[in-house]
Amino acid sequence: MTMNSITGRRSRFTLYPTYPELRQYTNNFSQENFIGNFQFGKVYRGIREGSQSLGKHVGEFIVKIWEKDIPLYKVLPGDNERRFVDEDTLYLYFRTHDIFHPNLPEFLGFYLDISHGQLAMLYGMKPLDTLHNLLQKGSLSWPKRINIAVGIASTLEFLHQIEDPLNPPYLLRNLCASHVMIDKDYKPVIYDFSMMSGGILTDRRELTNQYVDGCHGYIDPVGARPGAWSEKCDVFSFGVVLLGLITNNVYTEEDFTSGKPSVHEWAWGEYRQLQSHSGKQNISLVHANVESEPLFYSRDGIKLTNLAMRCVEYDPLKRPTIKQVVSYLQKLQIVQGHGNSLGIDQIPRGDHATGLANKLSGFTRVMLKRTDLQPMLSWLNEESGVVRSGRSCPSAIYSKILSLYGQHLSPFIFWENKLFKSHTRPKFHAGKKSLTDGHMAIQIFSYEDIKDLTEGFSEDNIIGDFQFGKVFRGKAVGKEVTVKIWRIPEVACVTCEYERRLWDELVLLQHPKFMCHPNMLKLVGYCFEGKQLAIVYDLKPLDTIHNLMVKENFTWLQRIKVALGFAVLLNFLQCTEPHRIPYIVRNIRAAHIILDQDGFPKLLDFGMLAGGILPERRFNKFHRPFDAGYAHYYIDNDGVFDRKCDVMAFGVILISLISKRIFVDKKGAYEWAEEEYKARLSMPGSSSSQCSLVNQSFMTERGFNSRDGIKIIKLAMQCMDFDNVPTMKKVVKRLKKLHAVRNCGDELGVKEMLS
């Protein structure tokens, strides 16, 4: 059942149909062409006629259409567009790198109209029906059910094990029977990736405000909360699908609405009842109609029942990995005896079904050893110190968690030495414009709301330009805010280029790690209305560094505070967990650093941020703009940045702060500093130990020390020296030793910056 690689089987042609053509393909979206619902829309059978020269563009395919209004689910502005772009990015990446699995769909093309929110994907396959519909009909034979189970498990193994040392594994997160299309050869194809996380896409495992509606009964009840997603969530969903295959039991949205027990809840009730009656472990939940079929072996029924029940264990630690699932399925009697004739032997093992694995064979992906324990940690209310109530965690698991995480949980209260889980999930409340989950509320603004906040984008409220638009002061009810508005050109180089920047920022500012950092902006809400994009921050702004740099009232101590605060922020971004690459800002400039009323610096723009939970961007050309910030002279030919670029850009900021000069790039700052340094050093009586480039106006200011000026210029020059760039950790350490920081720490708020 192993194939070394499967590559080069994808059509290089792409369809870009018009909306009238989509209507034609689907017979005006008729009921006869309707196949079923997926989590975020509808799926239709499409037919395109034409000459044989069009190849695979002729014949049957499926059309997946995202919808704005879905029962039981509220689509927020930009949600569907983000899902669409993620999927398009994924397919483009897979196709470019010859990554292929036979149970993933063949991408044919798409239709995209951002202005009207009309989105559709076209996949090349001859659809029979969804697995959900076929299970309801009870029309699948036993060998076909086994083939489907192995195909789905193999696909998950493939996604979890694509070898890329720079990115976390892909998690599907919304596997259900409705998202599996069965073609006319009874091959299963997983066709929806709207909740995909990891890989070259954003890592969404630990985000707050992850509201999950749809796929009811399939999504892991432990994983469907902030910070609890792992590979074991996909294993849980597979377990529910497997239960459906062996029992003919499926779960519908109507079942959810009526409060009917889910498939896994029903299965546990049946399983325990049979256990109590027979006292044996040899229990089978296979439907009686299936047991009478040829090639059914009772031992296989017992094995599959045990496997399914292990997959839907509440405790993720007790669930098998998907690799173990595939290995277990291979040992079934039907697979051992008839795998070749049934075509099961042709289904590849996931860890061999990628061309990228060979290209990256010299690397090993580093994974956290405690990843699987994370889902067992309840979401703790840090402010009140109270653990939310619910069913208690088993004592053995509690002890294991405490031994590994005890040192991190000291601020929290454990009631009766137990951890508690919460089944609460964020919900969109009807009639309101905010998404709440008990931790924060994200306001959804209309474009008219944004105009009102900024008093019609008045000149008096403009703070300045950033790389992709303008920044305004705003006035909301009871508070002052900062409003950032993207200025989208008529023709963008890449589809959804600016929308992606907005989505990246929304993800970043909702991550727990960033929400609590003192130098990160706090999110109020956003506007996504056609081509009108904006973000609103909970910030009463003072001004940007670009505007303050040359002003006389911007004091020496204020500049030291900015230098240290921004260095602390960059060090925070560059010190990520072992299994993630560091964040790289890539467009640091004075206009992108804004001060609050207390003079603390905040990073204003994340339009080119890469790494960490965001994609690494090696393969995303839309992140190669014409103007990359102070360090753009050192971008390589492929547009690749590393941490040095941000350190060099910080050096430019440092030079600007002490010299009261604005530089447009790293080269200008470095050349000016070199020439000025040589000129001053050539003066009579000058020495390298006394030479300073500090503006003369600072000499008499409170907190100024001449040695600080010399230390800062040396540090700035070293930051801009490509071959001798220090780490931001070393930069922070050297700034903390400045006379101004040691003697005026309380005034500068050093403790707050370093907390």
Tab-separated table of C-alpha atoms in Angstrom, residues 151-519:
chain	number	residue	atom	x	y	z
A	151	GLY	CA	-8.825	6.785	1.430
A	152	ILE	CA	-9.930	9.410	3.970
A	153	ALA	CA	-7.421	8.232	6.588
A	154	SER	CA	-4.626	8.241	4.005
A	155	THR	CA	-5.504	11.832	3.044
A	156	LEU	CA	-5.362	13.002	6.647
A	157	GLU	CA	-2.028	11.226	7.101
A	158	PHE	CA	-0.775	13.007	3.993
A	159	LEU	CA	-1.855	16.427	5.301
A	160	HIS	CA	-0.458	15.853	8.783
A	161	GLN	CA	2.911	14.649	7.501
A	162	ILE	CA	3.862	16.903	4.593
A	163	GLU	CA	7.487	17.460	5.514
A	164	ASP	CA	8.322	21.134	5.824
A	165	PRO	CA	10.578	22.045	8.741
A	166	LEU	CA	9.470	25.683	8.686
A	167	ASN	CA	5.740	25.116	9.066
A	168	PRO	CA	3.364	23.221	11.372
A	169	PRO	CA	1.287	20.323	9.992
A	170	TYR	CA	-1.891	20.927	8.036
A	171	LEU	CA	-5.037	20.422	10.097
A	172	LEU	CA	-8.336	19.984	8.267
A	173	ARG	CA	-10.489	20.850	11.311
A	174	ASN	CA	-13.854	20.368	9.596
A	175	LEU	CA	-13.886	16.820	8.267
A	176	CYS	CA	-17.428	15.479	8.017
A	177	ALA	CA	-19.402	13.167	5.747
A	178	SER	CA	-20.807	16.164	3.838
A	179	HIS	CA	-17.286	17.266	2.922
A	180	VAL	CA	-16.406	13.936	1.320
A	181	MET	CA	-17.511	13.607	-2.300
A	182	ILE	CA	-17.715	10.101	-3.773
A	183	ASP	CA	-16.941	9.913	-7.478
A	184	LYS	CA	-18.477	7.438	-9.909
A	185	ASP	CA	-15.626	5.017	-9.216
A	186	TYR	CA	-16.506	5.248	-5.504
A	187	LYS	CA	-13.279	7.045	-4.680
A	188	PRO	CA	-13.632	9.493	-1.753
A	189	VAL	CA	-12.472	13.066	-2.341
A	190	ILE	CA	-12.253	15.609	0.476
A	191	TYR	CA	-13.284	18.828	-1.213
A	192	ASP	CA	-13.514	21.517	1.500
A	193	PHE	CA	-10.600	23.213	3.242
A	194	SER	CA	-12.376	26.288	4.607
A	195	MET	CA	-11.033	25.746	8.129
A	196	MET	CA	-7.569	24.532	7.131
A	197	SER	CA	-4.785	25.523	9.506
A	198	GLY	CA	-1.006	25.310	9.263
A	199	GLY	CA	1.420	24.461	6.513
A	200	ILE	CA	1.796	27.432	4.186
A	201	LEU	CA	-1.484	28.798	5.590
A	202	THR	CA	-2.029	30.641	8.853
A	203	ASP	CA	-1.608	28.558	12.001
A	204	ARG	CA	-4.994	28.963	13.699
A	205	ARG	CA	-4.599	26.419	16.470
A	206	GLU	CA	-4.339	28.909	19.343
A	207	LEU	CA	-6.473	31.854	18.240
A	208	THR	CA	-9.256	33.371	20.311
A	209	ASN	CA	-12.665	34.012	18.768
A	210	GLN	CA	-12.697	30.818	16.712
A	211	TYR	CA	-16.410	30.373	16.394
A	212	VAL	CA	-17.358	26.971	15.009
A	213	ASP	CA	-20.828	26.353	13.644
A	214	GLY	CA	-21.714	23.651	11.166
A	215	CYS	CA	-20.212	20.151	10.968
A	216	HIS	CA	-22.180	19.507	14.143
A	217	GLY	CA	-21.435	16.140	15.667
A	218	TYR	CA	-18.134	15.836	13.812
A	219	ILE	CA	-15.967	18.587	15.295
A	220	ASP	CA	-13.988	17.631	18.377
A	221	PRO	CA	-15.744	19.103	21.475
A	222	VAL	CA	-12.325	19.607	23.078
A	223	GLY	CA	-10.768	21.207	20.018
A	224	ALA	CA	-13.631	23.573	19.213
A	225	ARG	CA	-12.331	26.128	21.709
A	226	PRO	CA	-9.496	28.658	21.574
A	227	GLY	CA	-6.047	27.164	21.893
A	228	ALA	CA	-7.089	23.522	21.757
A	229	TRP	CA	-6.690	22.411	18.138
A	230	SER	CA	-4.302	19.590	17.313
A	231	GLU	CA	-3.949	16.644	14.921
A	232	LYS	CA	-6.114	14.675	17.343
A	233	CYS	CA	-9.098	16.879	16.373
A	234	ASP	CA	-8.938	15.480	12.838
A	235	VAL	CA	-8.628	11.992	14.314
A	236	PHE	CA	-11.821	12.592	16.292
A	237	SER	CA	-13.686	13.707	13.151
A	238	PHE	CA	-12.417	10.672	11.277
A	239	GLY	CA	-13.712	8.482	14.095
A	240	VAL	CA	-17.198	9.945	13.633
A	241	VAL	CA	-17.000	9.377	9.864
A	242	LEU	CA	-15.873	5.795	10.496
A	243	LEU	CA	-18.791	5.249	12.872
A	244	GLY	CA	-21.098	6.452	10.115
A	245	LEU	CA	-19.549	4.017	7.649
A	246	ILE	CA	-20.024	0.978	9.885
A	247	THR	CA	-23.370	1.903	11.482
A	248	ASN	CA	-25.173	3.870	8.731
A	249	ASN	CA	-25.749	6.518	11.387
A	250	VAL	CA	-25.292	10.131	10.227
A	251	TYR	CA	-25.897	13.425	11.992
A	252	THR	CA	-27.768	16.285	10.349
A	253	GLU	CA	-28.242	19.939	11.181
A	254	GLU	CA	-31.875	19.104	11.941
A	255	ASP	CA	-30.660	16.543	14.491
A	256	PHE	CA	-28.529	19.246	16.099
A	257	THR	CA	-31.428	21.691	16.234
A	258	SER	CA	-33.723	19.110	17.808
A	259	GLY	CA	-31.113	18.137	20.405
A	260	LYS	CA	-30.667	14.579	19.172
A	261	PRO	CA	-27.498	12.863	20.491
A	262	SER	CA	-24.600	12.990	18.076
A	263	VAL	CA	-23.206	9.854	16.451
A	264	HIS	CA	-20.311	9.524	18.876
A	265	GLU	CA	-22.607	10.102	21.879
A	266	TRP	CA	-24.996	7.444	20.595
A	267	ALA	CA	-22.085	5.079	19.908
A	268	TRP	CA	-20.683	5.438	23.425
A	269	GLY	CA	-24.117	4.658	24.877
A	270	GLU	CA	-24.454	1.539	22.722
A	271	TYR	CA	-20.865	0.461	23.342
A	272	ARG	CA	-21.106	0.704	27.124
A	273	GLN	CA	-24.472	-0.991	27.176
A	274	LEU	CA	-23.087	-3.945	25.211
A	275	GLN	CA	-20.054	-4.018	27.492
A	276	SER	CA	-22.206	-4.163	30.611
A	277	HIS	CA	-24.348	-6.970	29.182
A	278	SER	CA	-21.619	-9.180	27.741
A	279	GLY	CA	-18.637	-8.164	29.851
A	280	LYS	CA	-16.496	-8.645	26.761
A	281	GLN	CA	-14.302	-6.392	24.670
A	282	ASN	CA	-15.284	-8.080	21.376
A	283	ILE	CA	-18.040	-5.591	20.588
A	284	SER	CA	-19.245	-4.683	17.125
A	285	LEU	CA	-21.496	-1.759	16.195
A	286	VAL	CA	-21.628	-2.728	12.528
A	287	HIS	CA	-25.129	-2.409	11.082
A	288	ALA	CA	-26.938	-5.739	10.621
A	289	ASN	CA	-27.541	-5.115	6.908
A	290	VAL	CA	-23.798	-4.731	6.330
A	291	GLU	CA	-22.870	-7.846	8.302
A	292	SER	CA	-24.684	-10.066	5.785
A	293	GLU	CA	-22.600	-8.833	2.836
A	294	PRO	CA	-19.859	-10.820	1.078
A	295	LEU	CA	-16.286	-10.066	2.215
A	296	PHE	CA	-17.536	-9.013	5.637
A	297	TYR	CA	-15.491	-10.589	8.416
A	298	SER	CA	-16.809	-10.361	11.959
A	299	ARG	CA	-13.280	-9.811	13.234
A	300	ASP	CA	-13.031	-6.722	10.999
A	301	GLY	CA	-16.283	-5.401	12.455
A	302	ILE	CA	-14.879	-5.701	15.971
A	303	LYS	CA	-11.584	-4.086	14.987
A	304	LEU	CA	-13.268	-1.160	13.240
A	305	THR	CA	-15.604	-0.597	16.172
A	306	ASN	CA	-12.681	-0.520	18.600
A	307	LEU	CA	-10.749	1.825	16.295
A	308	ALA	CA	-13.679	4.213	15.908
A	309	MET	CA	-14.269	4.318	19.677
A	310	ARG	CA	-10.589	5.032	20.314
A	311	CYS	CA	-10.719	7.901	17.803
A	312	VAL	CA	-13.700	9.531	19.534
A	313	GLU	CA	-12.277	9.296	23.053
A	314	TYR	CA	-12.911	12.564	24.884
A	315	ASP	CA	-9.321	12.594	26.113
A	316	PRO	CA	-7.121	13.405	23.068
A	317	LEU	CA	-4.209	11.584	24.717
A	318	LYS	CA	-6.099	8.310	24.349
A	319	ARG	CA	-6.746	8.780	20.645
A	320	PRO	CA	-4.371	7.210	18.128
A	321	THR	CA	-2.419	9.278	15.651
A	322	ILE	CA	-3.699	9.214	12.089
A	323	LYS	CA	-0.589	7.253	11.105
A	324	GLN	CA	-1.561	4.581	13.619
A	325	VAL	CA	-5.096	4.627	12.214
A	326	VAL	CA	-3.853	3.936	8.684
A	327	SER	CA	-1.582	1.141	9.904
A	328	TYR	CA	-4.496	-0.387	11.814
A	329	LEU	CA	-6.737	-0.258	8.733
A	330	GLN	CA	-4.072	-2.030	6.682
A	331	LYS	CA	-4.290	-5.013	9.029
A	332	LEU	CA	-7.991	-5.635	8.403
A	333	GLN	CA	-8.711	-9.069	6.989
A	334	ILE	CA	-10.498	-7.647	3.948
A	335	VAL	CA	-7.491	-5.438	3.156
A	336	GLN	CA	-4.978	-8.243	3.668
A	337	GLY	CA	-6.918	-10.697	1.521
A	338	HIS	CA	-8.585	-8.496	-1.115
A	339	GLY	CA	-6.756	-5.174	-1.068
A	340	ASN	CA	-5.393	-5.587	-4.572
A	341	SER	CA	-8.680	-6.561	-6.244
A	342	LEU	CA	-10.581	-3.796	-4.414
A	343	GLY	CA	-8.012	-1.125	-5.338
A	344	ILE	CA	-7.119	-0.431	-1.706
A	345	ASP	CA	-3.471	-1.260	-2.385
A	346	GLN	CA	-3.352	1.716	-4.760
A	347	ILE	CA	-4.119	4.209	-1.985
A	348	PRO	CA	-0.769	5.726	-0.929
A	349	ARG	CA	0.534	6.193	2.553
A	350	GLY	CA	0.350	9.893	3.340
A	351	ASP	CA	4.003	10.339	4.277
A	352	HIS	CA	5.118	9.237	0.789
A	353	ALA	CA	2.558	11.112	-1.291
A	354	THR	CA	4.482	14.366	-1.633
A	355	GLY	CA	7.207	15.671	-3.884
A	356	LEU	CA	8.180	18.310	-1.320
A	357	ALA	CA	9.297	15.655	1.145
A	358	ASN	CA	12.147	14.656	-1.162
A	359	LYS	CA	13.209	18.264	-1.645
A	360	LEU	CA	13.368	18.835	2.111
A	361	SER	CA	14.727	15.425	3.036
A	362	GLY	CA	17.735	16.945	4.796
A	363	PHE	CA	15.588	18.622	7.429
A	364	THR	CA	13.603	17.404	10.396
A	365	ARG	CA	10.500	19.229	11.511
A	366	VAL	CA	10.687	20.134	15.190
A	367	MET	CA	7.456	19.531	17.074
A	368	LEU	CA	6.624	20.336	20.670
A	369	LYS	CA	6.496	17.159	22.712
A	370	ARG	CA	3.635	18.491	24.806
A	371	THR	CA	1.379	19.457	21.914
A	372	ASP	CA	-1.127	16.715	22.593
A	373	LEU	CA	-1.550	17.814	26.200
A	374	GLN	CA	-2.636	21.304	25.208
A	375	PRO	CA	-6.233	20.319	24.406
A	376	MET	CA	-6.637	19.094	27.975
A	377	LEU	CA	-5.921	22.537	29.410
A	378	SER	CA	-9.124	24.449	30.057
A	379	TRP	CA	-9.360	28.052	28.979
A	380	LEU	CA	-8.607	29.825	32.238
A	381	ASN	CA	-9.868	33.274	33.063
A	382	GLU	CA	-6.621	35.047	33.838
A	383	GLU	CA	-8.252	38.160	35.212
A	384	SER	CA	-10.425	36.512	37.841
A	385	GLY	CA	-8.187	33.507	38.490
A	386	VAL	CA	-11.217	31.217	38.396
A	387	VAL	CA	-11.408	28.036	36.368
A	388	ARG	CA	-14.678	27.689	34.473
A	389	SER	CA	-16.831	24.901	35.783
A	390	GLY	CA	-17.660	21.708	33.929
A	391	ARG	CA	-16.803	18.012	34.034
A	392	SER	CA	-13.575	17.337	35.875
A	393	CYS	CA	-10.458	16.039	34.214
A	394	PRO	CA	-9.464	12.460	35.165
A	395	SER	CA	-7.009	12.484	38.058
A	396	ALA	CA	-4.299	10.641	36.117
A	397	ILE	CA	-4.385	13.199	33.329
A	398	TYR	CA	-4.584	16.035	35.867
A	399	SER	CA	-1.396	14.749	37.529
A	400	LYS	CA	0.391	14.489	34.189
A	401	ILE	CA	-0.624	18.008	33.180
A	402	LEU	CA	0.356	19.418	36.546
A	403	SER	CA	3.795	17.806	36.364
A	404	LEU	CA	4.457	19.337	32.929
A	405	TYR	CA	2.608	22.648	33.204
A	406	GLY	CA	2.529	23.309	36.935
A	407	GLN	CA	5.153	26.044	36.802
A	408	HIS	CA	3.061	27.937	34.240
A	409	LEU	CA	-0.273	27.562	36.044
A	410	SER	CA	0.629	29.117	39.379
A	411	PRO	CA	-1.514	32.256	38.830
A	412	PHE	CA	-4.617	30.138	38.436
A	413	ILE	CA	-6.816	28.505	41.041
A	414	PHE	CA	-7.479	24.757	40.963
A	415	TRP	CA	-10.759	23.899	42.579
A	416	GLU	CA	-10.542	20.635	44.513
A	417	ASN	CA	-7.323	19.790	42.641
A	418	LYS	CA	-9.187	19.382	39.362
A	419	LEU	CA	-8.999	20.942	35.954
A	420	PHE	CA	-12.304	21.731	34.332
A	421	LYS	CA	-13.228	21.809	30.698
A	422	SER	CA	-15.589	24.270	29.112
A	423	HIS	CA	-17.929	23.484	26.257
A	424	THR	CA	-18.643	27.164	25.675
A	425	ARG	CA	-17.804	28.528	22.278
A	426	PRO	CA	-18.057	32.018	20.843
A	427	LYS	CA	-21.340	32.825	19.186
A	428	PHE	CA	-22.549	35.566	16.924
A	429	HIS	CA	-25.600	37.007	18.602
A	430	ALA	CA	-28.446	37.876	16.292
A	431	GLY	CA	-29.084	41.595	15.952
A	432	LYS	CA	-25.646	42.584	17.244
A	433	LYS	CA	-22.531	43.560	15.381
A	434	SER	CA	-19.996	42.033	17.713
A	435	LEU	CA	-18.490	38.592	17.971
A	436	THR	CA	-18.062	37.654	21.617
A	437	ASP	CA	-16.535	34.750	23.475
A	438	GLY	CA	-16.189	36.190	26.959
A	439	HIS	CA	-12.681	37.566	26.387
A	440	MET	CA	-13.066	40.365	23.886
A	441	ALA	CA	-15.525	41.711	21.359
A	442	ILE	CA	-14.705	42.403	17.748
A	443	GLN	CA	-16.794	45.200	16.342
A	444	ILE	CA	-17.952	44.955	12.747
A	445	PHE	CA	-17.929	48.438	11.216
A	446	SER	CA	-19.597	49.576	8.024
A	447	TYR	CA	-17.818	52.038	5.778
A	448	GLU	CA	-20.264	54.716	6.957
A	449	ASP	CA	-19.245	53.903	10.540
A	450	ILE	CA	-15.595	54.487	9.620
A	451	LYS	CA	-16.486	57.815	8.021
A	452	ASP	CA	-18.307	58.852	11.192
A	453	LEU	CA	-15.370	57.838	13.403
A	454	THR	CA	-12.973	60.019	11.405
A	455	GLU	CA	-15.454	62.880	10.840
A	456	GLY	CA	-15.578	62.216	7.128
A	457	PHE	CA	-11.841	61.481	6.854
A	458	SER	CA	-11.129	65.101	7.732
A	459	GLU	CA	-7.669	66.552	7.207
A	460	ASP	CA	-7.516	67.469	10.903
A	461	ASN	CA	-7.751	63.778	11.860
A	462	ILE	CA	-5.022	62.495	9.531
A	463	ILE	CA	-2.015	61.196	11.444
A	464	GLY	CA	-0.029	60.182	8.394
A	465	ASP	CA	0.573	57.661	5.647
A	466	PHE	CA	1.617	54.065	6.070
A	467	GLN	CA	2.867	51.842	3.275
A	468	PHE	CA	-0.577	50.781	2.100
A	469	GLY	CA	-2.846	53.662	3.088
A	470	LYS	CA	-3.590	56.318	5.701
A	471	VAL	CA	-3.968	56.514	9.475
A	472	PHE	CA	-6.559	58.708	11.202
A	473	ARG	CA	-7.544	59.774	14.662
A	474	GLY	CA	-11.066	58.671	15.456
A	475	LYS	CA	-13.695	59.330	18.068
A	476	ALA	CA	-15.895	56.468	19.189
A	477	VAL	CA	-18.437	56.477	21.992
A	478	GLY	CA	-16.556	57.337	25.152
A	479	LYS	CA	-13.042	56.940	23.770
A	480	GLU	CA	-10.514	58.032	21.197
A	481	VAL	CA	-9.332	55.434	18.707
A	482	THR	CA	-6.901	55.047	15.821
A	483	VAL	CA	-8.231	54.095	12.402
A	484	LYS	CA	-6.086	52.567	9.652
A	485	ILE	CA	-7.522	52.553	6.146
A	486	TRP	CA	-6.066	50.640	3.213
A	487	ARG	CA	-5.873	52.540	-0.066
A	488	ILE	CA	-6.463	49.870	-2.707
A	489	PRO	CA	-5.356	50.647	-6.265
A	490	GLU	CA	-7.723	50.122	-9.163
A	491	VAL	CA	-5.644	47.197	-10.392
A	492	ALA	CA	-3.876	45.098	-7.744
A	493	CYS	CA	-0.887	42.984	-8.773
A	494	VAL	CA	-2.327	39.893	-7.087
A	495	THR	CA	-5.928	38.951	-6.348
A	496	CYS	CA	-6.969	39.852	-2.771
A	497	GLU	CA	-3.501	41.243	-2.051
A	498	TYR	CA	-4.754	43.921	0.355
A	499	GLU	CA	-7.498	41.762	1.812
A	500	ARG	CA	-4.825	39.264	2.864
A	501	ARG	CA	-3.032	41.969	4.822
A	502	LEU	CA	-6.221	42.727	6.719
A	503	TRP	CA	-6.835	39.029	7.486
A	504	ASP	CA	-3.258	38.573	8.683
A	505	GLU	CA	-3.619	41.470	11.062
A	506	LEU	CA	-6.954	40.270	12.426
A	507	VAL	CA	-5.431	36.862	13.123
A	508	LEU	CA	-2.358	38.321	14.776
A	509	LEU	CA	-4.190	40.745	17.060
A	510	GLN	CA	-6.532	37.990	18.278
A	511	HIS	CA	-3.744	35.630	19.280
A	512	PRO	CA	-3.406	35.345	23.081
A	513	LYS	CA	0.345	35.888	22.911
A	514	PHE	CA	-0.065	39.250	21.205
A	515	MET	CA	-3.186	40.407	23.019
A	516	CYS	CA	-1.275	40.623	26.287
A	517	HIS	CA	1.909	42.264	24.973
A	518	PRO	CA	2.209	45.927	26.104
A	519	ASN	CA	3.726	47.095	22.810
